[in-house]
Amino acid sequence: MVDVYLFSGFLGSGKTSLLLNVISQIKESGRKPAVFMNEFGSLSIDSDAVENGVPLKEVLDGCICCTGSEQTEAQIQSLLEENKDIDVILIETTGAAHPVEALDAIYSPIFADQLNIRGIITVVDSKLWLDRSRLSPQIRALYMEQIRHAHLLLANKSDLLTESEMATVSMELANYNEAAPVVQTIGAKIAFSYIEKVLHSTKEKSDTSIISGKGLPLSSKLITFTESVSRDDFEEWVKSLPETVYRMKGYVPLEGSINPHLFQYAYGMVSWLPEYVKMTPRLVIIGEGIDSIKYE
């Protein structure tokens, strides 16, 4: 299992600074990091800062959560196949990525059993937080969603605000996302050992599920099928799930079919597609408060 950390945050918040800082710390500890980076434009800019010798894959000219989702899956699969000795994958999303869709894009049922997704670290521009009312409604909604779904919040650029302003930022962030610790940072500098401690302390694993933090805002779960299921029964089970299930995707073995069908679910909408090759029958669930969900 390879540990995965997803770095989220709005444009210019300091994600790349966090990435470079963490890479150095992981290497100093004797482990091998790899990087997956998403840049919104067609030119590779931030990825040029990643030092040579660190395995790197990237998606350009699109967000991993929408136009580049298929490319994301292919690039991460390639990263795993070409680098058997990596210990940690650090994923930096574009500032326009919604954390739910970003997690959905990287957590493919094809390689879900190889990844141990530890959680989402969101870098918050503290000055922008105080000025968030100036953002357009759509952009502000994305900015707030990136914060709400984080497992750890970095209140970055604290040197640009007064102590009183930073106290306000920290308190308001803590109230908005009660589950995520808030750490004030300058240059997004934070001990990786602290990130590990925070995200590993709430991590629970079993043979049938992978959960990114019990009780935290956003988690993922893997369900493996041992026998074929009725399509009608399965869809009834889907309807019974709580509204906090945002995404599901995977390969479901249906009665009467030779190969499992590709199943996708997003905010109440269901789709099925036949597969012409035999895929491993398993399903990824992404949402909030999904620890107890199982298919029987």
XYZ file of C-alpha atoms in Angstrom:
296
model
C 0.000 0.000 0.000
C 1.280 3.453 -0.964
C 0.258 6.373 1.244
C -1.444 9.199 -0.660
C -1.829 12.804 0.452
C -3.937 15.228 -1.563
C -3.026 18.926 -1.414
C -5.997 21.175 -2.051
C -6.486 24.914 -1.940
C -7.420 27.922 -3.994
C -5.182 29.476 -6.639
C -2.067 31.039 -5.127
C -2.659 29.710 -1.631
C 0.743 28.014 -1.321
C 0.189 24.387 -2.368
C 3.422 24.139 -4.346
C 5.413 25.533 -1.420
C 3.856 22.845 0.780
C 4.650 20.179 -1.813
C 8.336 21.076 -2.081
C 8.704 21.312 1.687
C 7.122 17.898 2.232
C 9.180 16.246 -0.532
C 12.388 17.275 1.223
C 11.200 15.941 4.578
C 10.116 12.588 3.149
C 13.473 12.118 1.412
C 15.343 13.043 4.590
C 13.423 10.305 6.404
C 14.752 7.719 3.947
C 11.503 7.187 2.093
C 10.823 7.660 -1.613
C 8.137 10.183 -2.597
C 6.412 10.527 -5.957
C 4.377 13.454 -7.239
C 1.239 13.787 -9.308
C 0.577 17.376 -10.292
C -2.330 19.030 -12.051
C -1.710 22.319 -13.851
C -4.682 24.102 -15.346
C -2.857 25.591 -18.327
C -1.102 23.906 -21.226
C 2.387 24.757 -19.926
C 4.200 22.940 -17.138
C 5.198 25.608 -14.608
C 4.986 24.443 -10.997
C 6.194 20.936 -11.857
C 9.532 22.398 -13.002
C 10.262 23.140 -9.338
C 10.156 19.449 -8.388
C 13.710 18.201 -8.054
C 15.178 15.609 -10.391
C 14.983 12.041 -9.174
C 11.450 12.382 -7.810
C 9.007 10.403 -10.003
C 6.519 12.867 -11.474
C 3.368 12.611 -13.551
C 1.083 15.483 -14.458
C -2.114 16.473 -16.192
C -1.991 19.707 -18.182
C -4.699 21.901 -19.662
C -7.557 20.528 -17.610
C -8.685 19.758 -14.095
C -8.217 16.215 -12.783
C -11.818 16.325 -11.588
C -13.408 16.906 -15.003
C -11.731 17.151 -18.435
C -8.608 15.324 -17.286
C -10.142 12.560 -15.163
C -9.403 9.712 -17.587
C -5.865 10.977 -18.120
C -5.454 11.183 -14.351
C -6.314 7.512 -13.937
C -3.863 6.516 -16.668
C -1.054 8.673 -15.272
C -1.400 7.392 -11.713
C -1.546 3.803 -12.918
C 1.627 4.464 -14.915
C 3.266 6.040 -11.854
C 2.549 2.910 -9.805
C 3.717 0.502 -12.487
C 6.952 2.357 -13.282
C 7.972 2.963 -9.654
C 7.499 -0.130 -7.534
C 9.571 1.269 -4.669
C 7.696 4.508 -3.925
C 6.370 4.942 -0.385
C 4.297 8.123 -0.671
C 2.405 9.860 -3.476
C 1.797 13.587 -3.092
C -0.989 14.957 -5.274
C -1.249 18.674 -5.913
C -4.566 19.681 -7.457
C -5.243 22.783 -9.468
C -6.781 25.635 -7.507
C -10.017 25.100 -9.422
C -10.500 21.497 -8.258
C -13.376 20.506 -5.996
C -12.004 18.049 -3.387
C -14.798 15.498 -3.856
C -14.234 15.299 -7.609
C -10.462 15.321 -7.124
C -10.621 12.349 -4.760
C -13.009 10.639 -7.160
C -10.543 11.079 -10.030
C -7.556 9.603 -8.212
C -9.314 6.763 -6.414
C -9.966 4.405 -9.309
C -11.343 0.917 -8.619
C -8.567 -0.355 -10.900
C -5.838 0.397 -8.355
C -7.825 1.218 -5.205
C -6.253 -1.669 -3.308
C -2.773 -0.239 -3.928
C -3.444 3.203 -2.451
C -3.841 4.186 1.173
C -5.456 7.621 0.894
C -4.578 9.377 4.125
C -6.523 12.567 3.586
C -6.813 16.073 2.190
C -4.638 18.956 3.341
C -6.131 22.278 2.263
C -3.916 25.356 2.161
C -5.931 28.489 2.948
C -4.806 31.974 1.957
C -5.570 33.686 5.274
C -5.851 37.145 3.725
C -8.248 35.850 1.086
C -10.353 34.266 3.823
C -10.917 37.710 5.336
C -11.708 39.107 1.878
C -13.806 36.170 0.651
C -16.952 38.293 0.331
C -15.324 39.968 -2.672
C -15.232 36.692 -4.602
C -18.004 35.893 -7.059
C -20.671 33.551 -5.631
C -19.480 30.590 -7.738
C -15.795 31.035 -6.893
C -16.565 31.633 -3.221
C -18.605 28.422 -3.108
C -15.639 26.432 -4.494
C -13.255 28.135 -2.062
C -15.493 27.217 0.867
C -15.949 23.630 -0.323
C -12.180 23.132 -0.474
C -12.061 24.168 3.176
C -15.125 22.240 4.335
C -13.859 18.878 3.040
C -10.312 19.154 4.393
C -8.881 16.784 6.975
C -6.193 19.328 7.906
C -6.229 23.095 7.313
C -3.146 25.271 6.923
C -3.948 28.936 7.586
C -1.122 30.137 5.355
C 0.469 33.575 4.881
C 0.014 34.348 8.547
C 2.865 36.855 8.308
C 0.649 39.136 6.207
C -1.929 39.619 8.973
C -1.911 40.974 12.491
C -2.159 38.633 15.477
C -5.776 39.703 15.962
C -6.639 39.010 12.307
C -4.973 35.592 12.431
C -6.872 34.724 15.600
C -10.087 35.589 13.750
C -9.077 33.466 10.742
C -8.176 30.463 12.890
C -11.365 30.667 14.933
C -13.617 31.048 11.891
C -11.916 28.187 10.025
C -12.252 25.951 13.101
C -15.951 26.789 13.353
C -16.533 26.194 9.648
C -14.774 22.807 9.610
C -14.921 21.491 13.162
C -13.250 18.164 12.298
C -10.013 19.545 10.832
C -7.157 20.909 12.959
C -6.076 24.428 11.936
C -2.351 25.241 11.796
C -1.033 28.742 11.134
C 1.841 28.676 8.626
C 4.252 30.933 6.758
C 5.308 29.640 3.357
C 3.140 26.563 4.021
C 5.924 25.166 6.210
C 4.770 22.344 8.461
C 6.397 19.193 9.815
C 5.374 16.191 7.735
C 5.534 14.138 10.928
C 2.661 16.283 12.239
C 0.629 15.695 9.068
C 1.183 11.960 9.457
C 0.231 12.045 13.127
C -3.010 13.933 12.506
C -4.146 11.889 9.523
C -2.914 8.484 10.703
C -4.420 8.793 14.180
C -7.945 8.576 12.790
C -7.199 6.027 10.093
C -8.935 2.684 10.350
C -8.544 -0.231 7.985
C -10.206 -3.573 7.446
C -10.096 -6.245 4.763
C -13.127 -4.786 3.021
C -12.711 -1.040 3.354
C -10.277 1.816 3.091
C -11.378 4.811 5.097
C -9.730 8.226 5.015
C -10.310 9.265 8.579
C -13.170 8.128 10.778
C -15.415 11.044 11.644
C -13.640 13.412 9.256
C -15.450 15.426 6.572
C -14.698 13.249 3.544
C -13.871 9.568 3.387
C -13.642 6.739 0.901
C -14.542 3.088 1.177
C -13.828 0.045 -0.953
C -16.376 -2.770 -1.264
C -15.361 -6.058 -2.893
C -17.932 -8.452 -4.362
C -17.554 -12.206 -3.976
C -20.574 -13.192 -6.078
C -22.949 -11.787 -8.700
C -25.811 -9.531 -7.618
C -29.254 -8.700 -8.909
C -29.317 -5.346 -10.703
C -32.720 -4.505 -9.214
C -31.584 -5.373 -5.691
C -28.404 -3.388 -6.143
C -30.243 -0.291 -7.345
C -32.633 -0.563 -4.392
C -29.602 -0.632 -2.115
C -28.245 2.473 -3.843
C -31.540 4.281 -3.231
C -31.336 3.423 0.472
C -27.965 5.109 0.931
C -27.730 8.439 2.768
C -27.501 11.722 0.871
C -23.949 12.128 2.126
C -22.796 9.545 -0.428
C -21.523 11.788 -3.230
C -19.794 9.416 -5.613
C -19.625 5.700 -6.363
C -17.801 3.985 -9.177
C -16.595 0.496 -9.830
C -17.260 -2.832 -11.471
C -20.361 -4.655 -10.278
C -20.880 -8.357 -11.178
C -24.479 -8.679 -12.369
C -26.446 -11.899 -12.576
C -26.568 -13.170 -16.172
C -23.526 -11.189 -17.332
C -20.113 -12.671 -18.071
C -18.131 -9.582 -17.032
C -18.832 -7.037 -14.308
C -20.550 -3.830 -15.477
C -19.028 -0.405 -14.972
C -21.265 1.365 -12.457
C -21.190 5.086 -11.713
C -23.225 7.185 -9.299
C -23.112 10.941 -8.753
C -25.570 12.920 -6.620
C -28.523 10.615 -7.270
C -27.779 9.813 -10.923
C -26.943 6.201 -11.865
C -25.302 4.856 -15.029
C -24.320 1.375 -16.220
C -21.956 0.404 -19.023
C -21.088 -3.129 -20.146
C -17.430 -4.168 -19.968
C -15.855 -6.466 -22.536
C -12.950 -7.516 -20.346
C -13.114 -9.092 -16.907
C -12.441 -6.373 -14.330
C -12.005 -6.977 -10.611
C -15.485 -6.683 -9.008
C -15.176 -3.841 -6.515
C -16.813 -0.524 -5.810
C -15.416 2.746 -4.470
C -17.706 4.912 -2.323
C -16.901 8.547 -1.517
C -18.841 10.658 0.943
C -19.328 11.662 4.563
C -20.239 9.338 7.431
C -19.951 6.210 5.293
C -18.047 3.986 7.748
C -20.930 1.581 8.355
C -22.068 1.198 4.735
C -21.861 -2.319 3.338
C -23.594 -4.350 0.690
C -25.365 -7.522 1.775
